[in-house]
Tab-separated table of C-alpha atoms in Angstrom:
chain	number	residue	atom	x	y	z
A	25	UNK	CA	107.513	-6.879	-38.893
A	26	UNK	CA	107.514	-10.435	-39.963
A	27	UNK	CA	108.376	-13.183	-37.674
A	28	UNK	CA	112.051	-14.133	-38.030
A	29	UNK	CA	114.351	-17.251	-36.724
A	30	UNK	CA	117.636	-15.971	-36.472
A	31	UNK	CA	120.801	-18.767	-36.254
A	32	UNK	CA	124.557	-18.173	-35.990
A	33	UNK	CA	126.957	-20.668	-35.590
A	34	UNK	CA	129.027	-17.861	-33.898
A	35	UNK	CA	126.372	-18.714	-31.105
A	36	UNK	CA	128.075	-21.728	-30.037
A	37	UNK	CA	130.796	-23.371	-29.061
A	38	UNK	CA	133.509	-24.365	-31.986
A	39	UNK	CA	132.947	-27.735	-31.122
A	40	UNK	CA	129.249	-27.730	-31.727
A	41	UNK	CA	129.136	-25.570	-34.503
A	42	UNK	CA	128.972	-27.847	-37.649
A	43	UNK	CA	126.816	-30.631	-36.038
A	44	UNK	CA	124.371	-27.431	-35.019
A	45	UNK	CA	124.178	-26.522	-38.911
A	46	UNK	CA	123.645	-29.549	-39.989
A	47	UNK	CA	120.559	-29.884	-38.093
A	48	UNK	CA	119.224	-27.007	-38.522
A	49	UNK	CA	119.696	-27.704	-42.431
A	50	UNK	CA	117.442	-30.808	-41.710
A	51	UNK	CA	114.574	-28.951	-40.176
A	52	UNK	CA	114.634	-26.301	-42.978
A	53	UNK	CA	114.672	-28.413	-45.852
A	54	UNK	CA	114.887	-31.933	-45.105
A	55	UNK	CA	117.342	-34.556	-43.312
A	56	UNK	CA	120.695	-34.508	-45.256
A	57	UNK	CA	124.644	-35.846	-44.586
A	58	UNK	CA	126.383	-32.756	-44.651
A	59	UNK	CA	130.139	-32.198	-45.207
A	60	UNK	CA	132.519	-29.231	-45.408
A	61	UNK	CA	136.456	-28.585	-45.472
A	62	UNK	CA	135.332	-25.855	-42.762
A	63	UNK	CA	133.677	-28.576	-40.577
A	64	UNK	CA	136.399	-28.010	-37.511
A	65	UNK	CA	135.223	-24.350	-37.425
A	66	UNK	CA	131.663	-23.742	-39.285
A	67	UNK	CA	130.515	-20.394	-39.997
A	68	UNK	CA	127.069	-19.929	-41.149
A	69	UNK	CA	124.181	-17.433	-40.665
A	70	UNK	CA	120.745	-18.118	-41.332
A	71	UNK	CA	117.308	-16.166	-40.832
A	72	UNK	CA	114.081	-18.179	-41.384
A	73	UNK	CA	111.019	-15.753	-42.234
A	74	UNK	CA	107.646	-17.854	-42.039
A	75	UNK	CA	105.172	-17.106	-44.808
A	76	UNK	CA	102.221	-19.435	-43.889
A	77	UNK	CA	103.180	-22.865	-45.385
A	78	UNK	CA	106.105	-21.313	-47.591
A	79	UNK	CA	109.817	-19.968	-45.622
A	80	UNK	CA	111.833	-18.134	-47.068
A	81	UNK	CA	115.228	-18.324	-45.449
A	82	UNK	CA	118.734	-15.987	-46.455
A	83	UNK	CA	121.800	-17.574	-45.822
A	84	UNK	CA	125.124	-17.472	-45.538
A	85	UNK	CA	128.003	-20.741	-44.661
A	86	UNK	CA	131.023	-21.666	-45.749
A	87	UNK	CA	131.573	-24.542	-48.255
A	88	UNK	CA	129.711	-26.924	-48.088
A	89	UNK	CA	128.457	-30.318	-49.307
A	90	UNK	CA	124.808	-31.813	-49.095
A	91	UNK	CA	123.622	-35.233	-49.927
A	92	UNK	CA	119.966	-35.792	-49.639
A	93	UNK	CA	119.743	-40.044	-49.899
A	94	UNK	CA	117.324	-42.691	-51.401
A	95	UNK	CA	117.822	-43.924	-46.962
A	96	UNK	CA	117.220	-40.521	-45.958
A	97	UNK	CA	114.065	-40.236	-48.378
A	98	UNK	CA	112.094	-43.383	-47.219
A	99	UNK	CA	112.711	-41.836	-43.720
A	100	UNK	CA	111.505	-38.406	-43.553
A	101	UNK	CA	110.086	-36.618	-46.717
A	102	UNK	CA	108.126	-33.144	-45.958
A	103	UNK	CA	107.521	-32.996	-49.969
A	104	UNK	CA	108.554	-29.811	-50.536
A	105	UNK	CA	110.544	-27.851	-53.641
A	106	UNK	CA	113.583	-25.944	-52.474
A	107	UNK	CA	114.821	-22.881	-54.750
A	108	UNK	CA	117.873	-21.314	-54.189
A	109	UNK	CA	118.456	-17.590	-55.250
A	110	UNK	CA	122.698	-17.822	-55.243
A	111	UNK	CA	123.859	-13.943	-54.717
A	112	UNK	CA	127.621	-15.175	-53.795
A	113	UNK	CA	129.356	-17.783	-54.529
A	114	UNK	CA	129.232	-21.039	-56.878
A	115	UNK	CA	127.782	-24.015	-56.774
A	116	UNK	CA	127.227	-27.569	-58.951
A	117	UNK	CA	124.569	-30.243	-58.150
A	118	UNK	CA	124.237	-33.916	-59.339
A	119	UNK	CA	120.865	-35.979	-59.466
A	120	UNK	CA	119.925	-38.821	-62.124
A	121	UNK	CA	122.975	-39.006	-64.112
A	122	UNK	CA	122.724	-35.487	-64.679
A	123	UNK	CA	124.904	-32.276	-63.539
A	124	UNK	CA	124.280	-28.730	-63.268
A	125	UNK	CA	126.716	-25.555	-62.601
A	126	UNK	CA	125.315	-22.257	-60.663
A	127	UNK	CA	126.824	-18.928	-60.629
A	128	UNK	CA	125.524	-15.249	-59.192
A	129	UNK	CA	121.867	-14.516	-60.399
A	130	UNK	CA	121.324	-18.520	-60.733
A	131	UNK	CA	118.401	-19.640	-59.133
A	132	UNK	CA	118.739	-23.997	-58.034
A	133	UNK	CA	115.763	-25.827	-57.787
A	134	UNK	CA	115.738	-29.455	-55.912
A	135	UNK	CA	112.967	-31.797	-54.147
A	136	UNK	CA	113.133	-33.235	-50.702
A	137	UNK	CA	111.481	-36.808	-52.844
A	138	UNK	CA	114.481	-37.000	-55.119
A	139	UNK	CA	117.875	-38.140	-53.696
A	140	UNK	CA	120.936	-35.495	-55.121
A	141	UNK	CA	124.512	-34.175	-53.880
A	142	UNK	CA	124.987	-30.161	-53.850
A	143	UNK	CA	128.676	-28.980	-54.090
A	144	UNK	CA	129.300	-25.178	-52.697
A	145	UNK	CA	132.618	-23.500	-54.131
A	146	UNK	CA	135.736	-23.373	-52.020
A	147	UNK	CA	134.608	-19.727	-50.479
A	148	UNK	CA	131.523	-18.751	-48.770
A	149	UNK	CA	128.328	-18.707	-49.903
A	150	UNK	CA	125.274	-15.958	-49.759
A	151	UNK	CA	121.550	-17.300	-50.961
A	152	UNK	CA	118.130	-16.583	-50.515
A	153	UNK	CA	116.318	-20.796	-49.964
A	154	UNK	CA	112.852	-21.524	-50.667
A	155	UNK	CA	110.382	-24.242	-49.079
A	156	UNK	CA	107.179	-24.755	-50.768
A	157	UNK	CA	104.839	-27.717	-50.093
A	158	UNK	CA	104.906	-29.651	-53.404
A	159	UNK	CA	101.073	-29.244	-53.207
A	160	UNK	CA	101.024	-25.698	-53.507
A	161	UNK	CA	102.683	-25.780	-56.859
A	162	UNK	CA	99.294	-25.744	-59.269
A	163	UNK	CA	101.001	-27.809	-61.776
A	164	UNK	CA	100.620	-31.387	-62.361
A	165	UNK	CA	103.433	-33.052	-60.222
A	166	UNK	CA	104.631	-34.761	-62.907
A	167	UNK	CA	105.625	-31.870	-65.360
A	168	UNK	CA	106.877	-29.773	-62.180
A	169	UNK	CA	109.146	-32.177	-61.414
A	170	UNK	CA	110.849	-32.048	-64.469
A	171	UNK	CA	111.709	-28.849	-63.517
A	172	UNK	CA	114.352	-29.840	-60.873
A	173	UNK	CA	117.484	-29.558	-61.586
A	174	UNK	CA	117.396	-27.177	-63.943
A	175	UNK	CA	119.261	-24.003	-63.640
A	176	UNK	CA	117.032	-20.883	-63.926
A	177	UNK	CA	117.779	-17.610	-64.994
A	178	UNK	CA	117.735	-14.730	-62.125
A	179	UNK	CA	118.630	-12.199	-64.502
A	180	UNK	CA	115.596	-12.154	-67.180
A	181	UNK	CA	111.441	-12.767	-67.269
A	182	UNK	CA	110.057	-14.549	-64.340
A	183	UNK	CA	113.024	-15.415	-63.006
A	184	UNK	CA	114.169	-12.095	-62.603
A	185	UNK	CA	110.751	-11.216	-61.093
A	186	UNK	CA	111.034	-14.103	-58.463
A	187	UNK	CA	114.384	-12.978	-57.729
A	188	UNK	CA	113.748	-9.138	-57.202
A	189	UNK	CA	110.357	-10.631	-54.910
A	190	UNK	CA	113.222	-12.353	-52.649
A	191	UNK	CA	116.051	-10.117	-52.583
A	192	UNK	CA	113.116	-7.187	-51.232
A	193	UNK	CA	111.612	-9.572	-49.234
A	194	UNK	CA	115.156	-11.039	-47.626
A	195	UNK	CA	116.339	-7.443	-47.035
A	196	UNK	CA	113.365	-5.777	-45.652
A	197	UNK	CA	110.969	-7.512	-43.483
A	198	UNK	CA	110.119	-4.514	-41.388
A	199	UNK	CA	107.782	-2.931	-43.864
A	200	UNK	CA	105.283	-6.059	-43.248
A	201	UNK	CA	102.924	-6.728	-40.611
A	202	UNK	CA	102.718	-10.137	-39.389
A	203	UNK	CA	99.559	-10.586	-40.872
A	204	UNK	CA	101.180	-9.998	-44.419
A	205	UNK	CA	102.692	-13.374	-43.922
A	206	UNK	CA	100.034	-15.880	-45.722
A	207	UNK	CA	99.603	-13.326	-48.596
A	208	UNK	CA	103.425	-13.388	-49.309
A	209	UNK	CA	103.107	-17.172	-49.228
A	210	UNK	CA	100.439	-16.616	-51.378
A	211	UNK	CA	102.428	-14.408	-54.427
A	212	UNK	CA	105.643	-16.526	-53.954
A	213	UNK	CA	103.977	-19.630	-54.710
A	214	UNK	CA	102.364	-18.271	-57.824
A	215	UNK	CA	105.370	-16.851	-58.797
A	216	UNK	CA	107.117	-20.440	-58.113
A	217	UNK	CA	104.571	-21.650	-60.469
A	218	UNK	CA	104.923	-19.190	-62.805
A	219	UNK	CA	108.129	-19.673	-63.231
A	220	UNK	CA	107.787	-23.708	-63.341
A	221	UNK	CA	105.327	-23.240	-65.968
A	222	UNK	CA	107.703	-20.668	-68.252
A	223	UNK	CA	110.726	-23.445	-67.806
A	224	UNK	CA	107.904	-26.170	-69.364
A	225	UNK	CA	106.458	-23.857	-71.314
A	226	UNK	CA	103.430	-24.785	-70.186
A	227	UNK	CA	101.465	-21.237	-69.192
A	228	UNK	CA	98.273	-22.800	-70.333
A	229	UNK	CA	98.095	-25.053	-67.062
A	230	UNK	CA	98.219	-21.968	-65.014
A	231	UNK	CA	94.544	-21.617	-62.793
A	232	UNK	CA	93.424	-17.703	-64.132
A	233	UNK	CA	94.437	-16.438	-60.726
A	234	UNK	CA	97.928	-17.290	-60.879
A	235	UNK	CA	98.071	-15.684	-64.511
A	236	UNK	CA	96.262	-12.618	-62.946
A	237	UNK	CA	98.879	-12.813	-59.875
A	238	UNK	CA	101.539	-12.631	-61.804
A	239	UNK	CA	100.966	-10.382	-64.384
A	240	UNK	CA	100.346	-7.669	-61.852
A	241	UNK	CA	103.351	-8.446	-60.179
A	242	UNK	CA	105.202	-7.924	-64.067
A	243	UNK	CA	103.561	-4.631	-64.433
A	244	UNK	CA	104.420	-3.264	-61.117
A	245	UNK	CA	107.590	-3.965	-62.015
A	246	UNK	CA	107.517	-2.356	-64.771
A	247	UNK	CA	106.062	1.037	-63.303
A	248	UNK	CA	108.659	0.972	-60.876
A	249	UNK	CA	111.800	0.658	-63.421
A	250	UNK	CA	109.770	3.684	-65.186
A	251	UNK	CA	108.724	5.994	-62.187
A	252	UNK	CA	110.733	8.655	-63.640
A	253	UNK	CA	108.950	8.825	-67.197
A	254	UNK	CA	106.714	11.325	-66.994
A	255	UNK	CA	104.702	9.721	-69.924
A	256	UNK	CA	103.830	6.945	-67.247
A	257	UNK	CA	100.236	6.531	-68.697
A	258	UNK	CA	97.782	3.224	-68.098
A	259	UNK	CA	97.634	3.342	-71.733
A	260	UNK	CA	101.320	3.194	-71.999
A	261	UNK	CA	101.559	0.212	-69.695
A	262	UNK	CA	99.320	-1.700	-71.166
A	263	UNK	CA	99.809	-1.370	-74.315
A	264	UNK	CA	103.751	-2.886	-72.834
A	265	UNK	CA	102.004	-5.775	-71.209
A	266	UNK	CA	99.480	-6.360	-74.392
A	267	UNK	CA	96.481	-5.849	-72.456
A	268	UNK	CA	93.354	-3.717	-72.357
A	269	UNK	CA	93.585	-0.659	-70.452
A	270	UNK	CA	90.056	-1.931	-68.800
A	271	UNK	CA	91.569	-5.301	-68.128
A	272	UNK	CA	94.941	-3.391	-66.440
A	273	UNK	CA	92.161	-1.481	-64.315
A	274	UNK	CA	90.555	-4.655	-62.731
A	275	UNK	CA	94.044	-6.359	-61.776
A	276	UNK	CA	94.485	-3.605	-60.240
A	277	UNK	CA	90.908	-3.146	-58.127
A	278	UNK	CA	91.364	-6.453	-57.358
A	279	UNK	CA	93.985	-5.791	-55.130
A	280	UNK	CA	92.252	-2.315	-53.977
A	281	UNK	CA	94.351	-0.126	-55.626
A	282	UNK	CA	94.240	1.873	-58.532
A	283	UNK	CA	96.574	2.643	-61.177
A	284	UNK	CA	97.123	6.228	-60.787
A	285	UNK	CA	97.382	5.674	-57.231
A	286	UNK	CA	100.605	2.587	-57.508
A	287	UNK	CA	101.825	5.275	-59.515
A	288	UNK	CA	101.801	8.113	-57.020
A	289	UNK	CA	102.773	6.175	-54.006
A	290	UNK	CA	105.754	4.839	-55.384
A	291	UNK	CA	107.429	7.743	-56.490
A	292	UNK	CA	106.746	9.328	-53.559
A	293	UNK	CA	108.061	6.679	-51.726
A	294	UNK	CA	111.184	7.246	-53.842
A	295	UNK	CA	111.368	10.866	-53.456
A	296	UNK	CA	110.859	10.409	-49.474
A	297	UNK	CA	114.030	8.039	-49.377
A	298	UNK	CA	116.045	10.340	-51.649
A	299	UNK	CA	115.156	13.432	-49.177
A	300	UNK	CA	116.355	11.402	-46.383
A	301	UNK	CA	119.810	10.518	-47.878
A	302	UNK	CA	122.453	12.116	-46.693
A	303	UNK	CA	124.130	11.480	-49.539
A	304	UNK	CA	121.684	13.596	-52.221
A	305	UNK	CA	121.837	16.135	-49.452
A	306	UNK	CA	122.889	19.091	-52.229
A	307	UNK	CA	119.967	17.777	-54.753
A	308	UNK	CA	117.674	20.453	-55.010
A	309	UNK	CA	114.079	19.729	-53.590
A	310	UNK	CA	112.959	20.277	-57.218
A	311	UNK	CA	115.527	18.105	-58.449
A	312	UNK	CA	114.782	15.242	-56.919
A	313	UNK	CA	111.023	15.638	-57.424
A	314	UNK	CA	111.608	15.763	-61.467
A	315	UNK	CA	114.073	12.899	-60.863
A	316	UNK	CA	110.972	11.151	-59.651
A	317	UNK	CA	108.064	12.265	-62.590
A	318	UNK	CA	106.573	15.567	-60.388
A	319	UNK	CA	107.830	18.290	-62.886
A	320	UNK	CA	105.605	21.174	-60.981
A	321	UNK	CA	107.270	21.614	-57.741
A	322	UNK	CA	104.074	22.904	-55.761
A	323	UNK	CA	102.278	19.362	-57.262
A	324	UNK	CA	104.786	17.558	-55.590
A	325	UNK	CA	104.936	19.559	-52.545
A	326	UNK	CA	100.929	19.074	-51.467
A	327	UNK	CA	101.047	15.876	-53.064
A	328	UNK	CA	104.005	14.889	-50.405
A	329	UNK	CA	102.551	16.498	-47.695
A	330	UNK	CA	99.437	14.845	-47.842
A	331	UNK	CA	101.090	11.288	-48.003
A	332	UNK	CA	103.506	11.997	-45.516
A	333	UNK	CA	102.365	15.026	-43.115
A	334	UNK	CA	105.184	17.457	-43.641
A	335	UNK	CA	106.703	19.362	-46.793
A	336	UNK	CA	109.625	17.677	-48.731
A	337	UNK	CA	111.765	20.630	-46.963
A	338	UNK	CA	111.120	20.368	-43.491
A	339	UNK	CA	111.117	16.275	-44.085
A	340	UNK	CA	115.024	16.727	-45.174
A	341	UNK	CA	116.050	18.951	-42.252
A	342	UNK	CA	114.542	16.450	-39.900
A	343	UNK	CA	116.323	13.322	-41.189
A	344	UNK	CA	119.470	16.185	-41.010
A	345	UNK	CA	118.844	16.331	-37.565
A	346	UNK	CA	118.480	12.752	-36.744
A	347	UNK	CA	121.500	12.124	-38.753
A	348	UNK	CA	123.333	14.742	-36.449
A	349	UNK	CA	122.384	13.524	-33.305
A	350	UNK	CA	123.294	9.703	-34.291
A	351	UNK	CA	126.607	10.766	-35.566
A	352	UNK	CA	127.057	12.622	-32.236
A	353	UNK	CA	126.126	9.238	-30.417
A	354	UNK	CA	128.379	7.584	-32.031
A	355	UNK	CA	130.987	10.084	-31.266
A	356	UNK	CA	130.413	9.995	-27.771
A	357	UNK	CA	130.203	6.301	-27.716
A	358	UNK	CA	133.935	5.892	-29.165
A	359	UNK	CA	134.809	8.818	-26.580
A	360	UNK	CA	133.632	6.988	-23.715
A	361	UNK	CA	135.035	3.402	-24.480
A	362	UNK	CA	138.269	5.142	-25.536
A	363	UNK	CA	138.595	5.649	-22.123
């Protein structure tokens, strides 16, 4: 699992609560004067995951309004980008004359060098933050920082891939080791860059890795939107991506994979969390092996007992079992504090 700060305002005293928050906004991003109409009794949650030299950090506070100053600047600057990934809420931002409005899906970008004032809508807020050394961005810092400001698309091309990359990262962090860390920092920065570079239009600047980076990220992507085509081929997705199936094969070696193998993995990933759902409980075994591109039922069965150690069947009845015994717990628990 990845190491994770975990801060609640609900922690403290009422009293302390807003002055808390505001410091701990200055040691995630950068010293700021904060404000809120909520100041008397803050709420706010906030989970910092360290990724080597890049943190990711989901949020959510009640309104809320930041002013990063030209006095605050000349004091403390770490240099870093911030991105926001907004998921609930609204927000609006001033810098330089200029204004910008963010809904759901909006991704914010600002820089701890540049002085601006962030408004937060009247209810709470949910986002996913970004901190990324300025350095790390492999654009010159002149054309990146015309990116700030602008509002990005979470919704469509790379911005929808960076925001997918956060909302997976931000809602499972228990499927990494710690060691993962520095090569997440790794494939958010290119994808900050990539994305930088799309909003310039200026993919030409990219270094070859962060094109190679990134496309791979696109196509697996792409594989997983498709899992259940059966006519998942490499020629199919490259031909999609307008590459060479030989070129698809090396981004894919170069992470020690293989094609075929993505492929297999992630639908029976998919399958494994379908058999476990209580929900899909009446889905025949068959069903939701076609539902995930195995249309020969004994393929998928020694298929998914290879990559997990027991048959789809006996998989299901255990997470049956488990989901007995927990609902039993539960039962118990209510019976025993009833009294």
């Amino acid at each position: 699992m990845l190491h994770e700060a975990v801060f609640k305002t609900a922690d403290l005293p009422v009293a302390d609560r807003f002055e808390a928050w505001t410091q701990r906004m200055g040691r995630t991003h950068a010293p700021m004067q904060l404000a809120s109409d909520r100041a008397a009794d803050y709420r706010a949650h906030q989970r910092v995951i360290g990724l080597g030299e890049v943190t990711v950090w989901p949020a959510t506070f009640d309104h809320l309004v930041f002013r990063r100053t030209p006095k605050l600047i000349r004091q403390s600057d770490p240099e870093v980008y911030h991105l926001s990934l907004l998921l609930r809420g609204e927000g609006a931002a001033a810098w330089d004359r200029q204004q910008a409005a963010y809904r759901v899906n909006d991704i914010h970008t600002n820089c701890s060098s540049r002085s601006y004032e962030i408004h937060t809508g009247a209810d709470p807020v949910s986002l996913v933050g970004v901190e990324i050394p300025r350095s790390l961005v492999a654009l010159p810092a002149n054309r990146a920082d015309q990116v700030i400001g602008g509002r990005i698309s979470g919704s469509e091309g790379l911005g929808a891939l960076l925001a997918q990359f956060l909302v997976q990262l931000a809602s499972d962090t228990g499927s990494y080791q710690p060691s993962d860390a520095p090569r997440l920092g790794t494939v958010l920065t290119d994808l900050v860059t990539a994305v930088f570079a799309h909003a310039l239009d200026a993919d030409r600047l990219l270094p070859p890795e962060t094109h190679g980076r990134t496309l791979t990220l696109r196509i697996k992507a792409f594989i997983r939107r498709h899992l259940g085509d059966q006519e998942l081929t490499p020629a199919r997705i490259a031909a999609a991506h307008h590459i060479s199936r030989s070129h698809l094969y090396r981004l894919f070696q170069a992470e020690g994979l293989t094609v075929a193998s993505y492929i297999r993995d992630q639908r029976l990933e998919n399958a494994r969390r379908d058999l476990a759902d209580p929900a899909l409980r009446a889905m025949p075994v068959h069903t939701v092996a076609a539902r995930w591109g195995f249309p020969r039922a004994a393929e998928f069965t020694r298929a998914f007992r290879t990559a997990h150690g027991v048959p789809p069947s006996e998989l299901r009845a255990r997470a049956a079992a488990e989901d007995r015994a927990a609902r039993a717990a539960r039962a118990e628990g209510r019976g025993l504090s009833a009294k």
